[in-house]
Amino acid sequence: MSVGGMRAPLVVESGPEEEEEDVEVEVLHSEEELRLSVHPAVGVLGSGDFSRSLCTRLLASGHRALVGSRDPSRLPRGLFPEGTELGSQMEAALGAERVVFVALFPEHYPSLVGLREALAGKVLVDVSNADRLGRGAGGSNAHRLARLFPQSHVVKGFNGVSAWSLQTGAHDGSRQVLICGDGPDSKAGVVQLAHRMGFSPLDMGCLGAAGALEEAPLRAFPSWRGPVLTTLLLFLFLYGYGSMKYVLFPYLAFGQNHFYQLPLETVNQTLPAVAMVTLALVYLPGLLAAGLQLSRGTKYRRFPSWLDCWLGSRKQLGLLSFLCAGLHGIYSMCLSIRRAAQYSLLNAAYRQVRAEIPNSWVEEKVWRSDLYLSSGILGFGVLCVLALTSLPSVGNTLNWREFTFVQSGLGYAALTLTVMHTLFFGWDMAFSPGSYSFFLPPMFVLALVLPCVVLVGRLLLALPCLACRLTKIRRGWETKRPRTDQEVGITNGVVADG
Amino acid sequence: MSVGGMRAPLVVESGPEEEEEDVEVEVLHSEEELRLSVHPAVGVLGSGDFSRSLCTRLLASGHRALVGSRDPSRLPRGLFPEGTELGSQMEAALGAERVVFVALFPEHYPSLVGLREALAGKVLVDVSNADRLGRGAGGSNAHRLARLFPQSHVVKGFNGVSAWSLQTGAHDGSRQVLICGDGPDSKAGVVQLAHRMGFSPLDMGCLGAAGALEEAPLRAFPSWRGPVLTTLLLFLFLYGYGSMKYVLFPYLAFGQNHFYQLPLETVNQTLPAVAMVTLALVYLPGLLAAGLQLSRGTKYRRFPSWLDCWLGSRKQLGLLSFLCAGLHGIYSMCLSIRRAAQYSLLNAAYRQVRAEIPNSWVEEKVWRSDLYLSSGILGFGVLCVLALTSLPSVGNTLNWREFTFVQSGLGYAALTLTVMHTLFFGWDMAFSPGSYSFFLPPMFVLALVLPCVVLVGRLLLALPCLACRLTKIRRGWETKRPRTDQEVGITNGVVADG
Amino acid sequence: MSVGGMRAPLVVESGPEEEEEDVEVEVLHSEEELRLSVHPAVGVLGSGDFSRSLCTRLLASGHRALVGSRDPSRLPRGLFPEGTELGSQMEAALGAERVVFVALFPEHYPSLVGLREALAGKVLVDVSNADRLGRGAGGSNAHRLARLFPQSHVVKGFNGVSAWSLQTGAHDGSRQVLICGDGPDSKAGVVQLAHRMGFSPLDMGCLGAAGALEEAPLRAFPSWRGPVLTTLLLFLFLYGYGSMKYVLFPYLAFGQNHFYQLPLETVNQTLPAVAMVTLALVYLPGLLAAGLQLSRGTKYRRFPSWLDCWLGSRKQLGLLSFLCAGLHGIYSMCLSIRRAAQYSLLNAAYRQVRAEIPNSWVEEKVWRSDLYLSSGILGFGVLCVLALTSLPSVGNTLNWREFTFVQSGLGYAALTLTVMHTLFFGWDMAFSPGSYSFFLPPMFVLALVLPCVVLVGRLLLALPCLACRLTKIRRGWETKRPRTDQEVGITNGVVADG
């Protein structure tokens, strides 16, 4: 039986009340009572897809499912799972022991007001999604329902659950069900029900959170927007820069036709530059945060919100950097199967034969190419390990120390290898005037700026004087208000780790 | 306290209500009672590996473990964890507070009939696996046990759990334990026990499901069979086609020896064709489902079972397509390190020098090769993202809108890029009579058919007239029985998304 | 209400005690009581980061959070979430209903002795981490706390949880919370609390396990140490061997300058050798285990500890083998974009033209290179599938039969393909005296030894006479003590599967 006097008559008969979770009931006086209490009746208003899937799950987890429809005679009975009890909305409302799911479109909530008395004291679960973003505080469907039924307890929840995972059990769908609501005991009842249905309920706080819950399914990849946009703009800028410097200007100035480079070579020149800058953007905010803490002399002041936001985007930036690096790798490995490469080689062979040079080996170029390939491959290998630990199922198995080692240690290793890759690639080009045609520096020089800044910043922070101070600050010490050690407590790395 | 009158006297004394979850015991009168109730005694019949591992877990989670053996004197005591109470079967049956695990081979169940009285009212957990498939309804081991012990409550469960995860706790093994049974309260008791042991029990319904549970460990990759077979047959057919057209017939007709192409080139020609067709097969059933819904004018009629089955195999087909595409990528990137490629290049250089052609550049071929490489790489990149979201731990973090964007939006993007890749590759070959040697069209033409059909179908469904109708149907509208809007409820995408 | 008399007055009134989980309490006599019981007050001693994050989570999951500080007037109030009740340590200790978190550095525990009376009967949760490894039994912080507060119940737990996942809810952090303690009911109370806070508590046994729990966050990748070291040593040895044989000795003996091979070619020669040996090391311990069982005639004797340890490292060895194979693949695919490769090709073209050889095709070499590329690619593809199933979220979806098929079946397939890859590569080199320059066998011959031993061993175990005996032994049969069948129980593969 559920909480809160829903089955008052029974309680009177049986004397003591009982409560259960996954768990049982003891002092029962009759067969009928047993049946009722072990199969609590759950009401479902509405007869759409969600309602049907819900019934499947409710019945499978040992509940009775009372479906209430405005016109039960027209209900397509065959679509509901066997065992569903179909009836009028009033029957469902009255029959439900404690919890009633409201599976209607929000615009039809007002049509339920006739049930107000029947639903008094019961828990109404609002499972609806928002139809658009930004309805403001109090504008959520759940609030609307709560205003319509002041005597009932409205709990928001289950709206993110797909009908599919309701039907099949949470086998391979997510098991997480977000729930919020104002009444702690009504919420607890729904939490318990979700547990029985095989889900992992997560309490998201009071009903004020309902708006966020309802809008969540409308938002697609909210945490990816900024990073993707940044990476895209960076790509467009550098691609434009590259096509001007290497394709457009040579054509305008000397009539050289390099347009064939646009679909592949210029892209493959731009991708590594984007990957490097993005990887530097992953580690820059941590340095800025450390700098702020050092200059403020305390960690107990909030970072400016743009920095908080940037710190929160590091994982996404890192993965986008990895994507660019991976594409660059594939493009590079395809370089030699291009027609252009074959033609160049054939023409070079022709020229070599004509010039009667038996051996065209240039030791320095051989070393250079092998070194930049090696450092590039190793850097990419390290990035792969980093990306792997971004998978939730892998990252969750790491403790804090391991996570720091991977994300910070391996991350800087990858950045260093990448910079080496670029330096070996650039070698002497950076200092040859020919590379600065049209007064534009080569793209790899542009790409090196930010990573080098980050590496230098990291080295500065590793200086003993700064490192000690930073460690002290992160353990809770403050310049102005030296705190008693005892209050410090245990730090587990909430702040950005530079 | 446990379910069902096991501690009846206490209940009588206690009067008022109780509440419990993972947690025990309330009205206790003595030290001894406390000890008993906080360490509920669980019986285990049988002394094999499973029994031992079970005891380890039971003891670790705060239970007493009473092991019953037919001949306890011969039990290898050292193999059981310390604290296990070894005794006769009767002792274990009598001593168990509520739950008794039956960890014997099913063929020995009849030897337990002597315990019938001792086990009356208790919950017997059948942990056995099936020895073969297809024993039919009621033929499960659990049913057999239930028939032997009509006064006990038989619950099926724990049979999929490996002894390893029993011993170590569910640290890195799966935590999911499937359970089914007829008595809701006996089942709830086992669910609770599983919770205490650190597992995530999932209620699979009544004892009728026991057969499926017992057979599950016998089935290897049931959902992969169809897709793997399809892909394999497709591969064999296309490989045969390719080796006939490009290797066998040229040899028979003109004596050309191209047999060296069989291990790598023909495979690398076949793989992309298989990948494309399989990717088209992922999206075809969604189109068929949409077409059926449009023509029937309702979504409330079941799809034919072959279509349901096909819809359920889309993920597997997609991953197989990704595998083929990945192998094609690796093969292609290895093309230039083949001896054959080097010899061809050397011979071409020889010919070029002999023919005195200083520049063998063909602008059109250069563009073509760069374009088809680019579109291929991008298509593969998109497929990678798709494959990533098939990982349970990644997919579970997506909401419905994100999942649809990835699976439908990115999926069609990948298909389009793949078709472009093939078209750029084919370029004018498709229209040159030379490609149709032996009256067989080139393989890439075959591979293009299905993907083009799917793309055209998708475009048709995007026509406003059809798209509107389909949206209405999927929101619950029906041609014949226009339903009241109110009944519609919330759709969360149960049906195939075209 | 919670266990153990924390709310003594209430208990006295209501007579019997009650117990709850996510669920609420019934027999309440006033509004105030309701408020108290549905929002149980949890104490937190200490005011550091962990304490703050804990409060955020406690409040979000419907508890009251009473923070006790030595000097509450100096507490930076703004840093605690709204609703936290700040006070003296005594106030927090007295006000806490049942559970009190001790979020201080362990060195400050003695300063709490004044609270001994106030904390009597309550549950103290020690959340501290160890500051160094190897403090020995009884030296854990939790033991220290337990000795200081003999009348309280000390439970160890939450120490692995990061402040981050406390603040945000366990959305994408790990939900697992390890807990240990001596009192079953105090532990149950903390388990219940962890559940309410949205975590997945895992009972790790008695307080003796506290040391391990406290040290866990100090250990970085304990299971990876041995395998990584093994692989690294193997790499260094083979790299040294390769650079001596192919670079150093030719230079010393004939003055040949092959030093340019060191950064890439020698590495790319060493990596596949390491990958093969490591892969063989994955399957060797299973064979040894099978051999031991066969020779002992029983599975009921423990393996020597080095073998147990080796068996436990197989997953890590396999992943390192995969990493090496992957790097080898990337290196190989980059071979043709190296300058060295281009120069070699150009020089070969020059020589061919000079020598007037119109066709330099060598059919045998073409076949050989295609065959070893093919087998290498396929072997790598199989390794990829193996590596994928090592992901926790993928591996957890497999049943025992599927896991065995993948890990054993596919594993041996990968090993066989790898050996074939090497044999095709070596072809006749293994038998040409020229390969044994400086009396050193070529590296691929070294790399083949162990894999071939493993394959032969596996074939031996597949002989019917041995296979039958092994199966019998693994089902529980013993040479010396033929057991009654009935005791055998169900085997689910605890032992190493050869």
Coordinates of C-alpha atoms in Angstrom, one line a residue, chain C residues 35 39-45 51-68 80-87 91-92 95-97 99 101 197:
Chain C
R35 CA 8.6 17.7 8.2
H39 CA 13.6 15.6 5.6
P40 CA 15.9 13.7 7.9
A41 CA 18.6 15.9 9.3
V42 CA 22.1 14.8 8.4
G43 CA 25.1 16.2 10.2
V44 CA 28.3 17.2 8.4
L45 CA 31.4 18.0 10.5
S51 CA 31.4 19.3 3.0
R52 CA 29.8 22.0 0.7
S53 CA 29.3 19.6 -2.2
L54 CA 27.8 17.1 0.2
C55 CA 25.4 19.7 1.4
T56 CA 24.3 20.5 -2.1
R57 CA 23.5 16.8 -2.7
L58 CA 21.9 16.2 0.6
L59 CA 19.6 19.2 0.2
A60 CA 18.8 18.2 -3.4
S61 CA 17.7 14.7 -2.2
G62 CA 15.4 16.0 0.4
H63 CA 17.5 16.0 3.6
R64 CA 18.4 18.7 6.0
A65 CA 22.1 19.5 6.1
L66 CA 23.5 20.6 9.5
V67 CA 27.1 21.8 9.0
G68 CA 29.2 21.9 12.1
F80 CA 27.2 26.8 1.1
P81 CA 24.0 26.0 -0.8
E82 CA 20.9 27.8 0.3
G83 CA 19.2 25.9 3.0
T84 CA 22.3 24.6 4.7
E85 CA 22.0 25.0 8.5
L86 CA 25.4 26.3 9.7
G87 CA 26.3 26.0 13.4
E91 CA 24.9 21.7 17.2
A92 CA 25.5 19.6 14.2
G95 CA 20.9 17.9 15.6
A96 CA 21.8 15.1 13.3
E97 CA 19.1 12.5 13.4
V99 CA 24.1 10.0 10.2
F101 CA 29.6 12.8 8.0
M197 CA 21.2 10.7 -2.8

